[in-house]
PDB file of C-alpha atoms in Angstrom:
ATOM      1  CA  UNK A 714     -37.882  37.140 -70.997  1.00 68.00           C
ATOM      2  CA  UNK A 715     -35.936  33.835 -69.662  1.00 76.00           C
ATOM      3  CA  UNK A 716     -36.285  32.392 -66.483  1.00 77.00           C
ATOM      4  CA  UNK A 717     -33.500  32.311 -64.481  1.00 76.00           C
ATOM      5  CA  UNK A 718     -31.911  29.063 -63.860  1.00 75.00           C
ATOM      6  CA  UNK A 719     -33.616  26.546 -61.507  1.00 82.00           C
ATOM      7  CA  UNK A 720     -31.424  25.296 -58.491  1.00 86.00           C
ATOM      8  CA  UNK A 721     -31.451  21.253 -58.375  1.00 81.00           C
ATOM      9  CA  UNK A 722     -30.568  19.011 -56.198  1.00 85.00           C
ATOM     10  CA  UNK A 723     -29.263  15.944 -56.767  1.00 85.00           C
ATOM     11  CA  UNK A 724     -29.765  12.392 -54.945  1.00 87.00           C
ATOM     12  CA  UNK A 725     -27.777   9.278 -56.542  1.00 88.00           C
ATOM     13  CA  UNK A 726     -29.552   5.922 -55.636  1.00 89.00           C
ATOM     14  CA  UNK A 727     -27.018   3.237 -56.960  1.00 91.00           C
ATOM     15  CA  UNK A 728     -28.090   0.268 -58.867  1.00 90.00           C
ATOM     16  CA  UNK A 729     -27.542  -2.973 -57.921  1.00 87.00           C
ATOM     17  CA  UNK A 730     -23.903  -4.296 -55.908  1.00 91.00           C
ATOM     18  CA  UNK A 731     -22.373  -0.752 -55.759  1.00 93.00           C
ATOM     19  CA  UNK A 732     -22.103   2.232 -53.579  1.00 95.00           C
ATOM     20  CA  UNK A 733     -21.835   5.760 -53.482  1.00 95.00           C
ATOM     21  CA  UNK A 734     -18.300   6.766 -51.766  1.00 96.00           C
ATOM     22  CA  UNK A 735     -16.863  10.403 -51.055  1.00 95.00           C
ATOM     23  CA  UNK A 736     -13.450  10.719 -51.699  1.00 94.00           C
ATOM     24  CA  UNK A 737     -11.544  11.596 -48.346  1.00 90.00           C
ATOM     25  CA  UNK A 738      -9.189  14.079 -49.365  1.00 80.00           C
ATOM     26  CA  UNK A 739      -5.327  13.436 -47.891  1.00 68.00           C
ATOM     27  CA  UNK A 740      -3.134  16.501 -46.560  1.00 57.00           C
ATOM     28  CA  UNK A 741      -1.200  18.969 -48.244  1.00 54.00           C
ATOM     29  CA  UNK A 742       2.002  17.796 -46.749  1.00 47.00           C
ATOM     30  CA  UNK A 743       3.965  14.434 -47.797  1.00 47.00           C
ATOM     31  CA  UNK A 744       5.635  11.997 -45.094  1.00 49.00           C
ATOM     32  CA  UNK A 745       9.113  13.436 -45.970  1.00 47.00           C
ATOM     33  CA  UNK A 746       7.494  17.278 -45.110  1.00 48.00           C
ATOM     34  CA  UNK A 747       7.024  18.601 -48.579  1.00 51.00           C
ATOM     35  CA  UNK A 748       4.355  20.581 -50.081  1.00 52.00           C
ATOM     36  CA  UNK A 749       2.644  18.603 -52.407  1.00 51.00           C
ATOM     37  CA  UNK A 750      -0.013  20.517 -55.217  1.00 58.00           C
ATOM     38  CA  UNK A 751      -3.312  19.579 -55.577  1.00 56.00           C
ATOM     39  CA  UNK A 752      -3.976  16.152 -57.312  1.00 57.00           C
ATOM     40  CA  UNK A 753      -0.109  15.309 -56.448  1.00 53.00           C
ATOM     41  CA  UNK A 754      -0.599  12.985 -53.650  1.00 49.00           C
ATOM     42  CA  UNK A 755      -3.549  11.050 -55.104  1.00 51.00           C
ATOM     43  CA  UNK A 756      -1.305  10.335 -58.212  1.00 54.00           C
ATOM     44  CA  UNK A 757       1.252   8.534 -56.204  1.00 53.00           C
ATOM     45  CA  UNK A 758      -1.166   6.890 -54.439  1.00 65.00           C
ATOM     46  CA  UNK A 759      -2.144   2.956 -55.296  1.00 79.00           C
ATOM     47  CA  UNK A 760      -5.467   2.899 -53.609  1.00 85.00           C
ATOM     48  CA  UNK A 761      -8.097   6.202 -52.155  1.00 91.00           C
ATOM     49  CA  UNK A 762      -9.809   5.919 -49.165  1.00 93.00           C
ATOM     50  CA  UNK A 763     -13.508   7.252 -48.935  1.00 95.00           C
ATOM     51  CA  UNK A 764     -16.947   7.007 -47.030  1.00 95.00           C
ATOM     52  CA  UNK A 765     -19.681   4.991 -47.908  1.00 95.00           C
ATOM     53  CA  UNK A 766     -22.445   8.008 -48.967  1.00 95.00           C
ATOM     54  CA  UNK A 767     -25.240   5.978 -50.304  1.00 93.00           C
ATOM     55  CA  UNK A 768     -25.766   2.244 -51.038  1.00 92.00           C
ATOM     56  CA  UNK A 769     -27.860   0.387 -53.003  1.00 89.00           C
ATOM     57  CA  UNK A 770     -31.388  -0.348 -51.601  1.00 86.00           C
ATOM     58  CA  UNK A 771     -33.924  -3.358 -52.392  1.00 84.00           C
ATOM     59  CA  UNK A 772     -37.123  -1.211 -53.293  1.00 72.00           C
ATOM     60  CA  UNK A 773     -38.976  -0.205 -50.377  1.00 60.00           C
ATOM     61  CA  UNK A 774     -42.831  -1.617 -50.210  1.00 61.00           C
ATOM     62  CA  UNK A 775     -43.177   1.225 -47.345  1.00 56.00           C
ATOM     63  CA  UNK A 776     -42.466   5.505 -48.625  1.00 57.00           C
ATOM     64  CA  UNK A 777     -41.367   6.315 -45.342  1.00 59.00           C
ATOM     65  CA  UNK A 778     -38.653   2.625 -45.161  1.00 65.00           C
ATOM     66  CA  UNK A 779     -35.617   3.727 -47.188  1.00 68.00           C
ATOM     67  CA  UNK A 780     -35.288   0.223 -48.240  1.00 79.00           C
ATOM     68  CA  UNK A 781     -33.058  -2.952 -47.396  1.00 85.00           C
ATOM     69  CA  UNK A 782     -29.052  -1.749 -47.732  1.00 86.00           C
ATOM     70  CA  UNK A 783     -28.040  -4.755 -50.854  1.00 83.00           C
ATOM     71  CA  UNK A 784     -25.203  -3.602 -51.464  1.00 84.00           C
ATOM     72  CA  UNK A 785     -23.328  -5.945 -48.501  1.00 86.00           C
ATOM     73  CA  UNK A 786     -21.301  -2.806 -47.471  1.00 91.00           C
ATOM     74  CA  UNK A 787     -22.333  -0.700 -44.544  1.00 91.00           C
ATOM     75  CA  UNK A 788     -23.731   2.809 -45.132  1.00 92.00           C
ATOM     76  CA  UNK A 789     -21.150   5.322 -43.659  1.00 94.00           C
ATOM     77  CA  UNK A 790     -18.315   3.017 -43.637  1.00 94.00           C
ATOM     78  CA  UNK A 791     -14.889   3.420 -44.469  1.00 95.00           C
ATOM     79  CA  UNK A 792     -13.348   1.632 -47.270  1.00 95.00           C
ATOM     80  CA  UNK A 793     -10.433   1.378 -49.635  1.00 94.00           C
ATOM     81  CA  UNK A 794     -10.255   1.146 -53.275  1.00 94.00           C
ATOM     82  CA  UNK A 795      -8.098   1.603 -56.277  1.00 92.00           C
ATOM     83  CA  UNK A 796      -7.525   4.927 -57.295  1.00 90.00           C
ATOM     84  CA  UNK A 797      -9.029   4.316 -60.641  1.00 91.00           C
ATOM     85  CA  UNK A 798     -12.152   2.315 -59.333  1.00 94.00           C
ATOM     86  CA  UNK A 799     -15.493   3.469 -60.138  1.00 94.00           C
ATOM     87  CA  UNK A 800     -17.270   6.204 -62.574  1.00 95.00           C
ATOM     88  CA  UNK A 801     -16.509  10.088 -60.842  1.00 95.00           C
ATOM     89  CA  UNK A 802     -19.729  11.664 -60.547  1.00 94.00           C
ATOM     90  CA  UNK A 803     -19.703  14.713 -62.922  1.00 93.00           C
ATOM     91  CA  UNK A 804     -20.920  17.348 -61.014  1.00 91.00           C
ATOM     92  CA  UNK A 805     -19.016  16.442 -57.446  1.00 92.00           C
ATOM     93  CA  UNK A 806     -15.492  15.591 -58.173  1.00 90.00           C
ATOM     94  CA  UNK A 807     -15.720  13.969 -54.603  1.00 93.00           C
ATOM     95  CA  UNK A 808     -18.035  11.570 -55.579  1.00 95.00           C
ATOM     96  CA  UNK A 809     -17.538   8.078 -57.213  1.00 96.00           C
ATOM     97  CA  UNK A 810     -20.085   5.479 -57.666  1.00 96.00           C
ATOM     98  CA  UNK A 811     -18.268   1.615 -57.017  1.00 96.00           C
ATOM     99  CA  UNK A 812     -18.844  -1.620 -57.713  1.00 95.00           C
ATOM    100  CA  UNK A 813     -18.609  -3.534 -54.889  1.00 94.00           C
ATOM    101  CA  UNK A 814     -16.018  -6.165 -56.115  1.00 95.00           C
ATOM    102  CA  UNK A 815     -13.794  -3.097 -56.587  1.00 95.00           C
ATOM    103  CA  UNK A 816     -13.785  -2.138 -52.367  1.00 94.00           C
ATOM    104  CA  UNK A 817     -10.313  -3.976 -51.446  1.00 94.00           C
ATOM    105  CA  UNK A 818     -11.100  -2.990 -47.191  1.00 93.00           C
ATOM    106  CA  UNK A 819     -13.425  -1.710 -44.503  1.00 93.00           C
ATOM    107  CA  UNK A 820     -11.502   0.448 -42.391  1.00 91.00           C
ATOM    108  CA  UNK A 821     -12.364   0.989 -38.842  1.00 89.00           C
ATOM    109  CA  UNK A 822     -11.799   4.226 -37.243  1.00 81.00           C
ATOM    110  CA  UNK A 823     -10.553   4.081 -33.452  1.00 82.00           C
ATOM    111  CA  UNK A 824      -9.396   6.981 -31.010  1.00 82.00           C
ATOM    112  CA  UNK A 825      -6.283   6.342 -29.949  1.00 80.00           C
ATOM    113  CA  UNK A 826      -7.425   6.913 -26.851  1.00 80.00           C
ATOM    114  CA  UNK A 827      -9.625   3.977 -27.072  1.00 69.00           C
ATOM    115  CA  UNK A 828      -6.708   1.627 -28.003  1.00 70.00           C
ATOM    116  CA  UNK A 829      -4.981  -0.348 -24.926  1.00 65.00           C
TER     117      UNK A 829
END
């Protein structure tokens, strides 16, 4: 008799000056008001915009130390990139792993509330 599957999970630890970023989805809706279908939106975009997941690390001497970030890019920040930048991660279409060089911006996130 066969075992049933195993359940994995996966962590991605990039590789020298790159970073993990999740795709941050747009709305459904275009400027003008239309629908737009899935995938639609990105296509007519020139760049994505995404969160910074996972960065590359300088190998930790300490287990419990998670490692210097040498990447140069912030974990959890917000960046741009082109829309073809990067290798999609197979099982998370969400997912791409970039080459730094390939970030174009850092985008800071402000309430407007905050703004004078």
């Amino acid at each position: 008799m066969l075992d049933p599957p195993k359940r994995v999970i996966r962590h991605i630890q990039p590789i020298g000056p790159r970073v993990l970023v999740r795709v941050r989805k747009g709305g459904d809706v275009h400027e003008s008001g239309l629908y737009l279908p899935a995938g639609a939106k990105e296509s007519m975009a020139d760049a994505l915009y995404g969160e910074v997941v996972e960065v590359a690390r300088a190998q930790a001497e300490d287990e419990e130390d998670l490692g210097t970030n040498v990447s140069g890019v912030p974990h959890g920040a917000f960046v741009l990139f082109e829309k073809n930048a990067g290798v999609r991660v197979p099982w998370d279409e969400e997912l791409r792993l970039i080459a730094v060089k390939q970030i174009l911006a850092t985008v800071e996130e402000v309430a407007m509330e905050d703004t004078h």
